[in-house]
Every structure is written in C-alpha cells, then in structure tokens.
C-alpha cells in the first residue's frame, strides 16, 4: 500500500548509473542560477516602503536614496564574489571558504547559517509567491497559509521525483519574468514622462522633509532593502556546472545577473515612488503597479503568474542547495549519516524532506507573512556573506598570488560592508532577528555533538587486522528458551536451540504453584530432553522474573567468555487482524532483554497456515 | 518515564494473592447493586415527558397511565428475575443463561448486546450525571461533552487502580439519594395537597383529550419510560457476593430494590405532572422540581450533587460488569486473549480501558445528549432481558423441577412482555435504534471469527507427546552474516556465528563494482576465516539483493531440513539521541526477512560505551 503510494508520487526507482549532469552555457546558467536573486525584486522594494510608511506617505521618497545604497552594496558584493569564483573554481560555498581559511568553527557557523537560510529561502519565496497569487485572487487571501503549504508539498514531491534539471525548461520563466518586469518599467517610465496615467497617490517631491523620519528608520529601511540581495551568492557555488573556461564564464554570468538585478530594482523602486504606491496588507506593491498601469486584464494576470512562478523557482533553488550542503556536512560527520543516502530517484531524499518539513513549520509559525520572515532571512544571508569575505581576506594574505593587493582590497571592502550591514541589522531589527543568535549556536553545538559521537563510534569499531578472531566453543554457549506451554511452537524452538548448543534450558514463569506443578508434570511426560526451569511470578509479570533469571545465567556465562542466546518464537498469522489476538508481550520482553542484558535474541518465526 | 506516570496514576502493582472479596448482607448489597437501576429515576420520567411534549403540554398527563404500564412491567421483571436467581445461584448473566439453554449463538447475541449495553450504561449515566451538574451550573452547559469525558477518564483511572469495593463506602451515596428523592416526593405531595406552592405551569386534568396524541405517540412514550428499568438485572448476576443463603437473600434484595424503584418512579412522575413541569433543553426535570420546591439554596445543590453521584456510581457498575463479561467471553475464546489478563492492580485492565475508550467515543458522537443515547440503551437492555426469559422457559421445560408449571408461566409472561416491548421499540423508534441491528450481528460475526482463529491455532499448535523431538545437526545449520564494512561489530557477529555452526557466510551488498572490489580486498587482508559473498545492488537498496540471496540459501537448506539463521548486529547508543545518528535500516530488513522468508533472526547487541 505505502509502497504503491510512494511509486505513484515519486515514480520508479532509478539505477545509480542513471545519474547524469549537463554543462551550462552562460545564457542557461544565468537563468538557472539567478531565479533566487532576481525574484527578490518581488519583495525587496516593498520591504523598504513598509518601513518608511511608518513615518507616513511623505517619507516614501526616501526609498530612492536607500535603493541607491542597496545598489552600491550590490556592486561591492558582485566584485567580491567574482574574486571567490576565481579563487575557488571547484565551487566555493561559504562553508568551504570559511572552513578552509578561518577554521572549522567559522565553517560550521557559515554552514549552520546557510542551512537555516535555505529553509528561509523556501519559506520566504513561497510566502511571497502566495502573496502574488492572493493579490490576483483576493478570495484566497484568508487561506494564504494553506496555499503556501500546498505549494511547498508539491515542490517537495517534485524534488523527490528528481526535477529534470532541464536548463532550457527552467530558463523560460526566468527570462519571461525579466521581460515582463522590463515592460512594466518601460511602461511606467513612459507614463511618468508623458503623464498619461494619474498616480495612485500623489508622491512627495524628493527632498521634502518628513516628520518622524529618523536615522534609525532609514537604516531600518535600508536593512530591509538588503533582502533584495539574497541569492547573489548562488553562482559562486555552482562553478563546476559551467562550460569551460568555467571560472571566466561564471564571473561574466555573475556580472550579467548583477546588471539585470540592478536595473529591475532601480526601475521598480522608481515607479513605485512615481505612482505613489502605498504598501497595503492584501495586495503586493508589484500587483498595485501592474493593476494600475494595465488594468486587471489578461496581461495583469500574466504578470502575477510570472511573479509567482519565479518565486517558486527561487524556492526550488533551496531544494538543490540544502540537501547538497547537508550531504557535505554529513560527509564531514557533522550531520546524521542518513543525509548521505540517495533515494530511489537519486536525490538526497532525507535532505529534501527535512527542508520541506521545516519550511512548512516556518510558514505556519509566521502565518505566511513575508515581512515577518524577511529580516531573519536577510540576516541569515549576511552571516555567510561576511564569513566568505573574511575567509577570502585570509586566503589572499596566506597565498599572496600575483596582484593580491588589489584583490585583498576588494574583499576587505566587501567584508567591511557586510559587517556594517550586520551591525545595522542587529541595531535596527533586534526584536526580529534575535532567534538567529539562539538557533545558529544551537545548530553548531549539535554539529559538534554529532561529530564527537561519530568519532567515538569509529574509534570503538576500529579493529586490528593482525589480531585473530576470538573463538567461542559451541559447547560454552547457553541457550535459554522461555516457554508458556507445550505446543508445536515450543517444539520448534527447542529443536532449533538443541541444534545450536548442548547447553539448552527451558524456562517457565507461572503465576501460581498449581500452574507450575502442572507444567512440570506435563513437561516430564513429554520429555523433550531439555531441562525445565520454573519461576514463580508474584505479580503476574513475566518480564521481571525472566529478567532476573537471565541475569544469573549471563553472569555465569560471562565468566567462561560464552554467549547467552534467548530464543523467542514469533507468531505470524495469515491475516493481519489475527495478530491482534495474540499477546504481543514477547516484543516488549525481547526489547527489554537485548537493551539491558547484552544477550543475543534469536527470533524463530512460526507462520500459521490458517 | 511512562512507567513512573503509570505508577502515579494507578499505584504500585499488587501480588496475585492480594485479591480478596467480601460477602455482602442485604442492606449493603442493595446499595452496591442498585445504583444502576435507581439512578434511572434521574432520566426515565423525563424521557416520557419529552416524547409527550411533542403533542403539546396538554398531553403531559398521559405520563401517569404510561408510568403505571412501566410499573406493571417492573413487577413482571422482578418476578422473572427472582426465578433466575434461584435457578442460577452461581450468577446467571444473560450470556450464561442464553448460552446454556438456547445455544451458543443466542448466548453470543445476549453477550454482544450486553457488551454494547455496558458501554451505553457508562455513556448514558455519565451524560445524565453531567446534565445534573450543568443544570446546577448553567455556565458549564456548553462544555457538557468535555465535562462528561473528564468524568469517564477519572472513573477509568480509579478502576485501573482498583476501587476498594468497600460496600459501606458505596452505600452512603445510594441511600442518600433514596432519602433525598423521598424528601422531594414527600415535599411535593405535601405541596400538592395543601396547595402551598403554585405549579410551574398549570397541568391539564387527567383525561383531558389532547390533540396530536396517537397510539403511536403513547407507545413511543412508554418505550422511552422503559429506560427507567435498566439495571434491574444487576442483582441476578451477583448472587455469589451475597451472604448465605445467597439465593434467598438476593431474591429478597431484588424485591426491595423493585419496591424502592417503584415508589421513586411513581412519585417523581406524579410530582412532575402536578407541578406541570415541561421538559426543557438546559435543565433536567428533577432539577426543575427541586429548584421549584426548595429554591436554589444549599439543599438544591445537594440534590443535584447526589443525583450526579448516583449516576456516576451507576456508570461504575459498567466498569465491574464489562471487564467480567469480556473475561468470560475471552475464556470461551470468543474475545481476544488480552481481556483475560489481570493488570498490576488485579483488575482486567484491558476491559476497563476498552470500556472507557468506547464510551468516550459514544459520548462524543452523540454530543453527550442523554435523550439520543437512551433509545439504544433501552433496546440493548431488552435484548438480553428477552433472551434470559426465553432461556428460562427452555430451562423449566427441560428440567421440570417441582412446581415448574407456575415458574414457567411467570417466565413466559416475562418473555412475552419483553418481546412486546422490543416490538414497540422497533415500531416506534426505528430511526434511533437501527444501529443495534447492525452492530450486534457484526459483534457476533467477530466473536465467531475470533473463536475460529483460536481453534485453528490450538489445532496447529497441538503436539503428540509420544513423538520424539526432531533433530537438526549443528553442521546443517547455515548462518548468514550481512556485513557493511570491517568493524568490531562485524567481528563480534562473526565470532558468534562461528560458535553456532561451521557453515557461516558473510554477505556484502555494494552499490558499485569499486566498493565491492575494495571490500573483497580488505576482507582477504583481514582473513576472518569466513567466506565473503558479494552482491551488487543497482538501486542502492540493500533489502532486495539480500532477500534474493537468502531465498537461495533457504531453498538449499530446506532440502536437507536445516535452518537458516541470519545474524544482525543492533547498536545501542549511550544516549537516546545518538540512536538517531545510525541508519535503522536493519530493523526494516529484519522485519521483511522474518515475515517472508521463514528464517531465524539472531540479533546481537552492540552497546557503545560512549
């Protein structure tokens, strides 16, 4: 049943050698690797406006200078990551760069932050995608959590099946989104220049002083705007997927992506300002712009669909990144081994399932509200950003390649900006982001605990090839067969036990002297050639007298280095409901014995024929 | 943890010989055994009024002649049950009487109906008790289901502890209830005679014709009134608890109980009529009478408390009867064996838990509404009533003791009345009671299925003492040790396997030719003196290649009558969370092998030391 459902959902198992991958040209790589970054346009500008709105609509013009700050930051990040691309052509994730240059603990910090961050990528992107959908269909607004959860479940299933990494297929929605954004920006600028469309609200002139605008508020708005930069690092992690010369192609692609992102961001912020869009609860800024420019016609719905789609693709990047990072951490023995196992469809199923489950939990806790998730997301991104840059500084100082001075300066500036942003985050949004200070250290402690355990295990399991195998003589082994009566099952168990050793004991636990006497009499009559030990249970429990008896046997056996084996029959009925008719106390007794007594449990199946 | 919680809730385990019981004198027996019957006064009269109210308040006077009918029925039942008491002094439950005289199927019908009925006893009594509580505290009215469920949980826990069957303790609330009812009746009659209290509503004169009163309605009201007779059979089931001469004392007690019940019923019905009480949704008839007579003072709350208490005691009788009947049915192999097991506190825990769970389900399904549960309850009672009486008729005809003619006539009349009542039930309340026609046959079919299975099992397990034990030679046994690498655990498993047989094979499943080659090389280097078989898994699954291999081994072994033992190591980590870090695939593999392959599974524990 379960197996069938699994087959239906995720398809037939694939052979190990059916795995294959393709090399990407710049055009396709841009599409595949930039959905996370470009989709940020759908929520980044809005986050700035939400913060500014706290000081009234007169403060909204501040979005323009703030976006300029974000664009400068973007330039710094692109330059820094180009350095990383050349220095780590095998793919320099923050975990790798930080671990190699700054040591294990910084690596784990980056790794832990990234894991949390990928979960947030999924939660934020899907929440924002759901916003795009509910903006278009307001009737769904009250069900946004359910919609978001359904989408996550769907993506999880698709990833368990193994998405065909068809770059061609994935590139359509990305370029379509870019095209549509360019049309909106073009149409908006045209409307602004010609004045053919009246703004939604009158916008305040740039430079108008606004009450309630403090430096704190502006920094807060700036840090919100930094959420538009999430996903910039994706290309530097995926250099091996590029066609040769991979680092060069990757660096160019990063530059292209930065350029597109900058244009889209600047354009959307400008138009939102020009049309005097106010951030509202039940419709995204992008939806307001689109609806106002073109009316709620088919083109409007295409815009919303395209926005939702690129956000879902962005979430999907989390599904490639999280399981891979979990695999790397598991390989280094910092995460549980199951994350190393490939599933039926060759994906790292456990990583995919974990990511899906955790992001659903986040969506439910934060009620699917994008603006509540974004501060965490952004700070989570800037921790590995900072650590990568710092790692690169150490890298240049250590390696000192040709022209390292210039490279050092670039990464130094990048690092300083990142630390500045982090400082601004903690200064302006502490109430939103303190969980990071709790969870990341906890995750790191867990990494270490896991590592420690695996090291201990490896040490305990290691054997010396030169030592010969110890020998136990068959006659030393003690076999104990608990019996409840005289039946075929007992006969089978005794036969089996006698074939293993000459030292077999049957044990009967009776709850009255009469029961014990009766059993002894029948046993002698039957005479199976095995000694019967009887125990009297005052409390009707079989476990505790048996437990005590086996302790005694074990104690004696240990002296001669022999093993104790306890033989249990296990009934298998023909129909499942029949198994309910048999006391399953044997299962509990077995579990208790093997856990506490260090004896071998031999389970002899008895299959009922009707 | 769980064990501690259990100890806290139900107390320390008791020794088998701590079981004891006391013999009851008539006075105490009356109290202990009549709570079920007497508590019916709390809901019986109300049920009549609810039905009559459908024809308007002018029809309420019909409650008087209808109650007369119920009283006549009560006389017939008391007389019939007195016969049963003398004929079955060992305690003649309907199951016993029907099984012995009418055959197994009628016995099972009575048994099945009774089991359902005991569940309904709990559900109805607790619902009615909750009504008494919510009548006094209207704020609880909307939470009546939760209140009822809490009470059931509490009674279940008390019964698992083992209620001290202190008859003295139990007799107080019963006699207190009788006393209070007598005061109400006395006060009511005094008020009626002197006219000191104006009625709630003006009552219609007896004999006033009322629109909408049909024979159907009257029969319906009568059958509702019969719910007041539930519990009359309790004394006849408990004769062995009486002091000698037990049957005579029991018969006298039954007569006393009948008398008290008759007085209370007649009294309450009369006063309800005189005061013109209308049945309403949020207050019981009894509460209306008490409140009207005495005002909402401390005495009123005492009345409600006493009513709730006797109803809870009535529910408690279900907790003695259900597990005992389940034990009897399990002993006759019609119910699962676990119902025969005494728990830590000597009660039949499984029966108690089952009863608690099922009555909670009923209360939730019927939303704790007494009037919805009562039709099912009453019909469930009259099925065993009818079968007992019919059984007695057969008994007299077969045995023909001195004066059997008169006895026959009494039971004949009793039986006829019971069948008549059943006919009225099905005629007037079919929409309420059809589930009985579904559930009782299903229960009987289940009884038979269970019986059949136990018979089959007994047959398959029976052995012939004269046949000698078959012998398998140690050298024939094949031991298979699946290995995943070369570790201490593998060493330990191989050492164990070699001590059992000379025929040991290690099996390695690799997912690439390289892995297999590496393993073979290391194995040869280690040279443990055991042959290594390697299998290549295309799908990364270990189960299916292992499964196939073991089938082959098993096939060969079967030819020579030898057994196949598969040795699995099982890791036990020092801390519970560490066990999450080890693939538990072994558990699944073991389950699959033992279920389908008929091989012995030997589990060798390996306890990590840190």
mmCIF file of C-alpha atoms in Angstrom, chain B residues 159-423:
data_model
loop_
_atom_site.group_PDB
_atom_site.id
_atom_site.type_symbol
_atom_site.label_atom_id
_atom_site.label_comp_id
_atom_site.label_asym_id
_atom_site.label_seq_id
_atom_site.Cartn_x
_atom_site.Cartn_y
_atom_site.Cartn_z
ATOM 1 C CA UNK B 159 -10.999 1.441 38.160
ATOM 2 C CA UNK B 160 -7.499 0.754 36.901
ATOM 3 C CA UNK B 161 -6.269 1.471 40.421
ATOM 4 C CA UNK B 162 -8.925 -0.941 41.602
ATOM 5 C CA UNK B 163 -11.709 0.719 43.548
ATOM 6 C CA UNK B 164 -11.819 -0.559 47.069
ATOM 7 C CA UNK B 165 -15.085 -2.459 46.809
ATOM 8 C CA UNK B 166 -15.960 -1.041 50.173
ATOM 9 C CA UNK B 167 -19.670 -1.680 50.248
ATOM 10 C CA UNK B 168 -20.021 0.562 53.267
ATOM 11 C CA UNK B 169 -18.475 3.457 51.404
ATOM 12 C CA UNK B 170 -20.536 2.883 48.288
ATOM 13 C CA UNK B 171 -23.799 2.556 50.195
ATOM 14 C CA UNK B 172 -23.808 6.140 51.522
ATOM 15 C CA UNK B 173 -24.460 7.934 48.225
ATOM 16 C CA UNK B 174 -27.134 5.408 47.259
ATOM 17 C CA UNK B 175 -29.102 5.690 50.461
ATOM 18 C CA UNK B 176 -28.534 9.404 50.482
ATOM 19 C CA UNK B 177 -30.040 9.605 47.010
ATOM 20 C CA UNK B 178 -33.031 7.499 48.057
ATOM 21 C CA UNK B 179 -33.523 9.695 51.111
ATOM 22 C CA UNK B 180 -33.359 12.873 49.094
ATOM 23 C CA UNK B 181 -35.781 11.560 46.497
ATOM 24 C CA UNK B 182 -38.188 10.603 49.270
ATOM 25 C CA UNK B 183 -37.937 14.117 50.714
ATOM 26 C CA UNK B 184 -38.665 15.605 47.292
ATOM 27 C CA UNK B 185 -41.614 13.284 46.821
ATOM 28 C CA UNK B 186 -42.866 13.958 50.344
ATOM 29 C CA UNK B 187 -42.440 17.685 49.933
ATOM 30 C CA UNK B 188 -44.099 17.591 46.555
ATOM 31 C CA UNK B 189 -47.100 15.631 47.744
ATOM 32 C CA UNK B 190 -47.461 17.925 50.748
ATOM 33 C CA UNK B 191 -47.361 20.943 48.459
ATOM 34 C CA UNK B 192 -49.881 19.307 46.145
ATOM 35 C CA UNK B 193 -52.284 18.510 48.968
ATOM 36 C CA UNK B 194 -52.037 21.865 50.741
ATOM 37 C CA UNK B 195 -51.605 23.953 47.600
ATOM 38 C CA UNK B 196 -48.860 25.979 49.306
ATOM 39 C CA UNK B 197 -46.758 26.167 46.141
ATOM 40 C CA UNK B 198 -48.152 27.246 42.776
ATOM 41 C CA UNK B 199 -47.233 24.911 39.927
ATOM 42 C CA UNK B 200 -44.652 25.993 37.323
ATOM 43 C CA UNK B 201 -47.246 25.539 34.599
ATOM 44 C CA UNK B 202 -50.921 24.703 35.002
ATOM 45 C CA UNK B 203 -51.282 20.956 34.470
ATOM 46 C CA UNK B 204 -54.119 19.577 32.329
ATOM 47 C CA UNK B 205 -56.681 17.480 34.185
ATOM 48 C CA UNK B 206 -56.297 13.743 33.806
ATOM 49 C CA UNK B 207 -58.492 12.538 30.980
ATOM 50 C CA UNK B 208 -58.397 15.828 29.080
ATOM 51 C CA UNK B 209 -58.328 14.932 25.416
ATOM 52 C CA UNK B 210 -55.215 16.280 23.720
ATOM 53 C CA UNK B 211 -54.746 16.982 20.034
ATOM 54 C CA UNK B 212 -51.994 15.028 18.332
ATOM 55 C CA UNK B 213 -51.910 12.197 20.837
ATOM 56 C CA UNK B 214 -51.866 8.966 18.844
ATOM 57 C CA UNK B 215 -51.426 5.380 19.935
ATOM 58 C CA UNK B 216 -48.038 5.565 18.252
ATOM 59 C CA UNK B 217 -47.024 8.508 20.411
ATOM 60 C CA UNK B 218 -48.167 6.780 23.575
ATOM 61 C CA UNK B 219 -46.286 3.584 22.716
ATOM 62 C CA UNK B 220 -43.254 5.671 21.981
ATOM 63 C CA UNK B 221 -43.525 7.419 25.318
ATOM 64 C CA UNK B 222 -43.984 4.052 27.019
ATOM 65 C CA UNK B 223 -40.886 2.613 25.396
ATOM 66 C CA UNK B 224 -38.976 5.713 26.483
ATOM 67 C CA UNK B 225 -40.206 5.134 30.016
ATOM 68 C CA UNK B 226 -38.829 1.592 29.921
ATOM 69 C CA UNK B 227 -35.371 3.126 30.142
ATOM 70 C CA UNK B 228 -36.189 3.536 33.842
ATOM 71 C CA UNK B 229 -35.938 -0.264 34.168
ATOM 72 C CA UNK B 230 -32.345 -0.587 33.040
ATOM 73 C CA UNK B 231 -30.150 -2.115 35.696
ATOM 74 C CA UNK B 232 -32.823 -4.378 37.197
ATOM 75 C CA UNK B 233 -30.822 -7.436 36.154
ATOM 76 C CA UNK B 234 -27.717 -6.475 38.135
ATOM 77 C CA UNK B 235 -28.622 -8.407 41.292
ATOM 78 C CA UNK B 236 -29.165 -11.692 39.440
ATOM 79 C CA UNK B 237 -25.603 -11.549 38.102
ATOM 80 C CA UNK B 238 -24.013 -11.098 41.515
ATOM 81 C CA UNK B 239 -25.527 -13.809 43.672
ATOM 82 C CA UNK B 240 -22.162 -15.272 44.763
ATOM 83 C CA UNK B 241 -21.387 -11.977 46.525
ATOM 84 C CA UNK B 242 -24.327 -12.435 48.907
ATOM 85 C CA UNK B 243 -24.119 -13.914 52.368
ATOM 86 C CA UNK B 244 -25.671 -17.333 52.751
ATOM 87 C CA UNK B 245 -28.331 -18.335 51.960
ATOM 88 C CA UNK B 246 -27.301 -16.369 48.890
ATOM 89 C CA UNK B 247 -30.200 -17.011 46.506
ATOM 90 C CA UNK B 248 -32.787 -16.256 49.142
ATOM 91 C CA UNK B 249 -31.038 -13.039 50.207
ATOM 92 C CA UNK B 250 -30.600 -11.987 46.593
ATOM 93 C CA UNK B 251 -34.261 -12.585 45.828
ATOM 94 C CA UNK B 252 -35.298 -10.514 48.830
ATOM 95 C CA UNK B 253 -32.896 -7.729 47.865
ATOM 96 C CA UNK B 254 -34.299 -7.708 44.352
ATOM 97 C CA UNK B 255 -37.788 -7.337 45.782
ATOM 98 C CA UNK B 256 -36.647 -4.440 47.977
ATOM 99 C CA UNK B 257 -34.968 -2.726 45.076
ATOM 100 C CA UNK B 258 -38.075 -3.175 42.935
ATOM 101 C CA UNK B 259 -40.174 -1.637 45.666
ATOM 102 C CA UNK B 260 -37.936 1.401 46.114
ATOM 103 C CA UNK B 261 -37.649 1.914 42.377
ATOM 104 C CA UNK B 262 -41.444 1.741 42.011
ATOM 105 C CA UNK B 263 -42.001 4.325 44.759
ATOM 106 C CA UNK B 264 -39.430 6.739 43.395
ATOM 107 C CA UNK B 265 -40.654 6.408 39.821
ATOM 108 C CA UNK B 266 -44.307 6.848 40.685
ATOM 109 C CA UNK B 267 -43.515 9.740 42.999
ATOM 110 C CA UNK B 268 -41.375 11.691 40.564
ATOM 111 C CA UNK B 269 -43.793 11.176 37.681
ATOM 112 C CA UNK B 270 -46.706 12.348 39.830
ATOM 113 C CA UNK B 271 -44.926 15.483 41.064
ATOM 114 C CA UNK B 272 -43.662 16.358 37.594
ATOM 115 C CA UNK B 273 -47.286 16.096 36.437
ATOM 116 C CA UNK B 274 -48.678 18.075 39.359
ATOM 117 C CA UNK B 275 -46.202 20.925 39.017
ATOM 118 C CA UNK B 276 -46.736 20.969 35.263
ATOM 119 C CA UNK B 277 -43.007 20.570 34.587
ATOM 120 C CA UNK B 278 -42.172 20.901 30.893
ATOM 121 C CA UNK B 279 -39.035 19.143 29.663
ATOM 122 C CA UNK B 280 -36.512 21.773 28.558
ATOM 123 C CA UNK B 281 -33.125 21.574 26.985
ATOM 124 C CA UNK B 282 -30.851 23.108 29.577
ATOM 125 C CA UNK B 283 -32.293 21.855 32.849
ATOM 126 C CA UNK B 284 -33.394 18.400 33.901
ATOM 127 C CA UNK B 285 -36.938 17.723 35.125
ATOM 128 C CA UNK B 286 -35.516 16.697 38.506
ATOM 129 C CA UNK B 287 -33.614 19.974 38.768
ATOM 130 C CA UNK B 288 -36.755 21.945 37.887
ATOM 131 C CA UNK B 289 -38.750 20.151 40.573
ATOM 132 C CA UNK B 290 -36.038 20.584 43.190
ATOM 133 C CA UNK B 291 -35.470 24.241 42.328
ATOM 134 C CA UNK B 292 -39.177 24.969 42.359
ATOM 135 C CA UNK B 293 -39.857 23.161 45.617
ATOM 136 C CA UNK B 294 -36.929 24.410 47.675
ATOM 137 C CA UNK B 295 -35.462 27.317 45.748
ATOM 138 C CA UNK B 296 -31.844 27.382 44.560
ATOM 139 C CA UNK B 297 -30.394 27.024 48.037
ATOM 140 C CA UNK B 298 -27.856 24.656 49.508
ATOM 141 C CA UNK B 299 -30.426 21.866 49.602
ATOM 142 C CA UNK B 300 -30.982 22.215 45.848
ATOM 143 C CA UNK B 301 -27.257 21.812 45.203
ATOM 144 C CA UNK B 302 -27.200 18.772 47.497
ATOM 145 C CA UNK B 303 -29.953 17.221 45.403
ATOM 146 C CA UNK B 304 -28.043 17.815 42.191
ATOM 147 C CA UNK B 305 -24.795 16.540 43.699
ATOM 148 C CA UNK B 306 -26.480 13.427 44.982
ATOM 149 C CA UNK B 307 -28.081 12.801 41.574
ATOM 150 C CA UNK B 308 -24.790 13.247 39.782
ATOM 151 C CA UNK B 309 -23.086 10.967 42.281
ATOM 152 C CA UNK B 310 -25.507 8.077 41.955
ATOM 153 C CA UNK B 311 -25.324 8.351 38.175
ATOM 154 C CA UNK B 312 -21.542 8.144 38.367
ATOM 155 C CA UNK B 313 -21.895 5.066 40.608
ATOM 156 C CA UNK B 314 -24.257 3.608 38.011
ATOM 157 C CA UNK B 315 -21.618 4.163 35.349
ATOM 158 C CA UNK B 316 -19.172 2.458 37.664
ATOM 159 C CA UNK B 317 -21.280 -0.724 37.658
ATOM 160 C CA UNK B 318 -20.492 -0.887 33.925
ATOM 161 C CA UNK B 319 -16.841 -0.991 34.943
ATOM 162 C CA UNK B 320 -17.367 -4.120 37.015
ATOM 163 C CA UNK B 321 -19.678 -5.824 34.537
ATOM 164 C CA UNK B 322 -17.966 -5.171 31.189
ATOM 165 C CA UNK B 323 -14.473 -6.499 32.054
ATOM 166 C CA UNK B 324 -16.001 -9.562 33.727
ATOM 167 C CA UNK B 325 -18.182 -10.394 30.728
ATOM 168 C CA UNK B 326 -15.227 -9.741 28.422
ATOM 169 C CA UNK B 327 -13.166 -12.113 30.594
ATOM 170 C CA UNK B 328 -15.866 -14.796 30.309
ATOM 171 C CA UNK B 329 -16.064 -14.359 26.541
ATOM 172 C CA UNK B 330 -12.268 -14.410 26.263
ATOM 173 C CA UNK B 331 -12.128 -17.557 28.397
ATOM 174 C CA UNK B 332 -14.572 -19.182 25.965
ATOM 175 C CA UNK B 333 -12.267 -17.903 23.186
ATOM 176 C CA UNK B 334 -14.788 -15.501 21.690
ATOM 177 C CA UNK B 335 -12.843 -12.402 22.590
ATOM 178 C CA UNK B 336 -9.115 -11.616 22.315
ATOM 179 C CA UNK B 337 -6.911 -13.206 24.942
ATOM 180 C CA UNK B 338 -5.665 -9.869 26.398
ATOM 181 C CA UNK B 339 -9.072 -9.464 28.070
ATOM 182 C CA UNK B 340 -8.102 -12.388 30.295
ATOM 183 C CA UNK B 341 -5.029 -10.679 31.677
ATOM 184 C CA UNK B 342 -5.146 -9.075 35.093
ATOM 185 C CA UNK B 343 -3.330 -5.756 35.341
ATOM 186 C CA UNK B 344 -0.939 -4.532 38.003
ATOM 187 C CA UNK B 345 -3.827 -3.780 40.336
ATOM 188 C CA UNK B 346 -5.600 -7.077 39.669
ATOM 189 C CA UNK B 347 -8.389 -5.538 37.584
ATOM 190 C CA UNK B 348 -8.905 -6.639 33.992
ATOM 191 C CA UNK B 349 -7.159 -3.523 32.707
ATOM 192 C CA UNK B 350 -7.801 -4.148 29.036
ATOM 193 C CA UNK B 351 -11.529 -4.443 29.580
ATOM 194 C CA UNK B 352 -11.546 -1.293 31.696
ATOM 195 C CA UNK B 353 -9.588 0.680 29.121
ATOM 196 C CA UNK B 354 -11.703 -0.583 26.233
ATOM 197 C CA UNK B 355 -14.899 0.354 28.037
ATOM 198 C CA UNK B 356 -13.566 3.813 28.871
ATOM 199 C CA UNK B 357 -12.421 4.476 25.318
ATOM 200 C CA UNK B 358 -15.615 3.256 23.664
ATOM 201 C CA UNK B 359 -17.930 5.161 25.984
ATOM 202 C CA UNK B 360 -15.941 8.353 25.376
ATOM 203 C CA UNK B 361 -16.370 7.784 21.643
ATOM 204 C CA UNK B 362 -20.131 7.340 22.128
ATOM 205 C CA UNK B 363 -20.399 10.479 24.251
ATOM 206 C CA UNK B 364 -18.561 12.473 21.603
ATOM 207 C CA UNK B 365 -20.599 11.053 18.705
ATOM 208 C CA UNK B 366 -23.889 11.738 20.489
ATOM 209 C CA UNK B 367 -22.620 15.086 21.801
ATOM 210 C CA UNK B 368 -23.406 13.972 25.351
ATOM 211 C CA UNK B 369 -27.153 14.235 24.752
ATOM 212 C CA UNK B 370 -28.835 11.749 27.068
ATOM 213 C CA UNK B 371 -32.091 11.556 25.094
ATOM 214 C CA UNK B 372 -30.226 10.448 21.943
ATOM 215 C CA UNK B 373 -28.394 7.671 23.751
ATOM 216 C CA UNK B 374 -31.316 6.295 25.756
ATOM 217 C CA UNK B 375 -33.279 4.524 22.977
ATOM 218 C CA UNK B 376 -30.185 2.494 22.047
ATOM 219 C CA UNK B 377 -29.503 1.802 25.692
ATOM 220 C CA UNK B 378 -33.041 0.583 26.406
ATOM 221 C CA UNK B 379 -33.253 -1.680 23.381
ATOM 222 C CA UNK B 380 -29.821 -3.047 24.210
ATOM 223 C CA UNK B 381 -31.088 -3.954 27.666
ATOM 224 C CA UNK B 382 -34.269 -5.612 26.478
ATOM 225 C CA UNK B 383 -32.477 -7.970 24.091
ATOM 226 C CA UNK B 384 -30.668 -9.817 26.911
ATOM 227 C CA UNK B 385 -33.795 -9.480 29.102
ATOM 228 C CA UNK B 386 -35.807 -11.316 26.433
ATOM 229 C CA UNK B 387 -33.149 -13.946 25.864
ATOM 230 C CA UNK B 388 -32.803 -14.660 29.604
ATOM 231 C CA UNK B 389 -36.537 -15.132 29.969
ATOM 232 C CA UNK B 390 -36.687 -17.368 26.899
ATOM 233 C CA UNK B 391 -33.745 -19.322 28.215
ATOM 234 C CA UNK B 392 -35.597 -19.832 31.490
ATOM 235 C CA UNK B 393 -38.649 -21.177 29.644
ATOM 236 C CA UNK B 394 -36.454 -23.777 27.963
ATOM 237 C CA UNK B 395 -34.779 -24.428 31.313
ATOM 238 C CA UNK B 396 -38.093 -25.241 33.040
ATOM 239 C CA UNK B 397 -39.310 -27.398 30.181
ATOM 240 C CA UNK B 398 -36.057 -29.378 30.146
ATOM 241 C CA UNK B 399 -35.552 -29.716 33.892
ATOM 242 C CA UNK B 400 -39.135 -29.937 35.063
ATOM 243 C CA UNK B 401 -38.411 -29.379 38.795
ATOM 244 C CA UNK B 402 -41.172 -29.419 41.426
ATOM 245 C CA UNK B 403 -43.772 -26.736 40.698
ATOM 246 C CA UNK B 404 -42.241 -25.925 37.312
ATOM 247 C CA UNK B 405 -45.614 -25.069 35.810
ATOM 248 C CA UNK B 406 -46.001 -21.880 37.842
ATOM 249 C CA UNK B 407 -42.406 -20.865 37.257
ATOM 250 C CA UNK B 408 -42.839 -21.465 33.544
ATOM 251 C CA UNK B 409 -45.881 -19.214 33.466
ATOM 252 C CA UNK B 410 -44.046 -16.382 35.200
ATOM 253 C CA UNK B 411 -41.098 -16.505 32.795
ATOM 254 C CA UNK B 412 -43.471 -16.953 29.883
ATOM 255 C CA UNK B 413 -45.298 -13.768 30.833
ATOM 256 C CA UNK B 414 -41.976 -12.039 31.401
ATOM 257 C CA UNK B 415 -40.709 -13.162 28.000
ATOM 258 C CA UNK B 416 -43.895 -12.122 26.218
ATOM 259 C CA UNK B 417 -43.791 -8.676 27.795
ATOM 260 C CA UNK B 418 -40.132 -8.274 26.841
ATOM 261 C CA UNK B 419 -40.804 -9.261 23.240
ATOM 262 C CA UNK B 420 -43.749 -6.894 23.186
ATOM 263 C CA UNK B 421 -41.540 -4.072 24.407
ATOM 264 C CA UNK B 422 -38.916 -4.922 21.790
ATOM 265 C CA UNK B 423 -41.633 -4.856 19.123
#
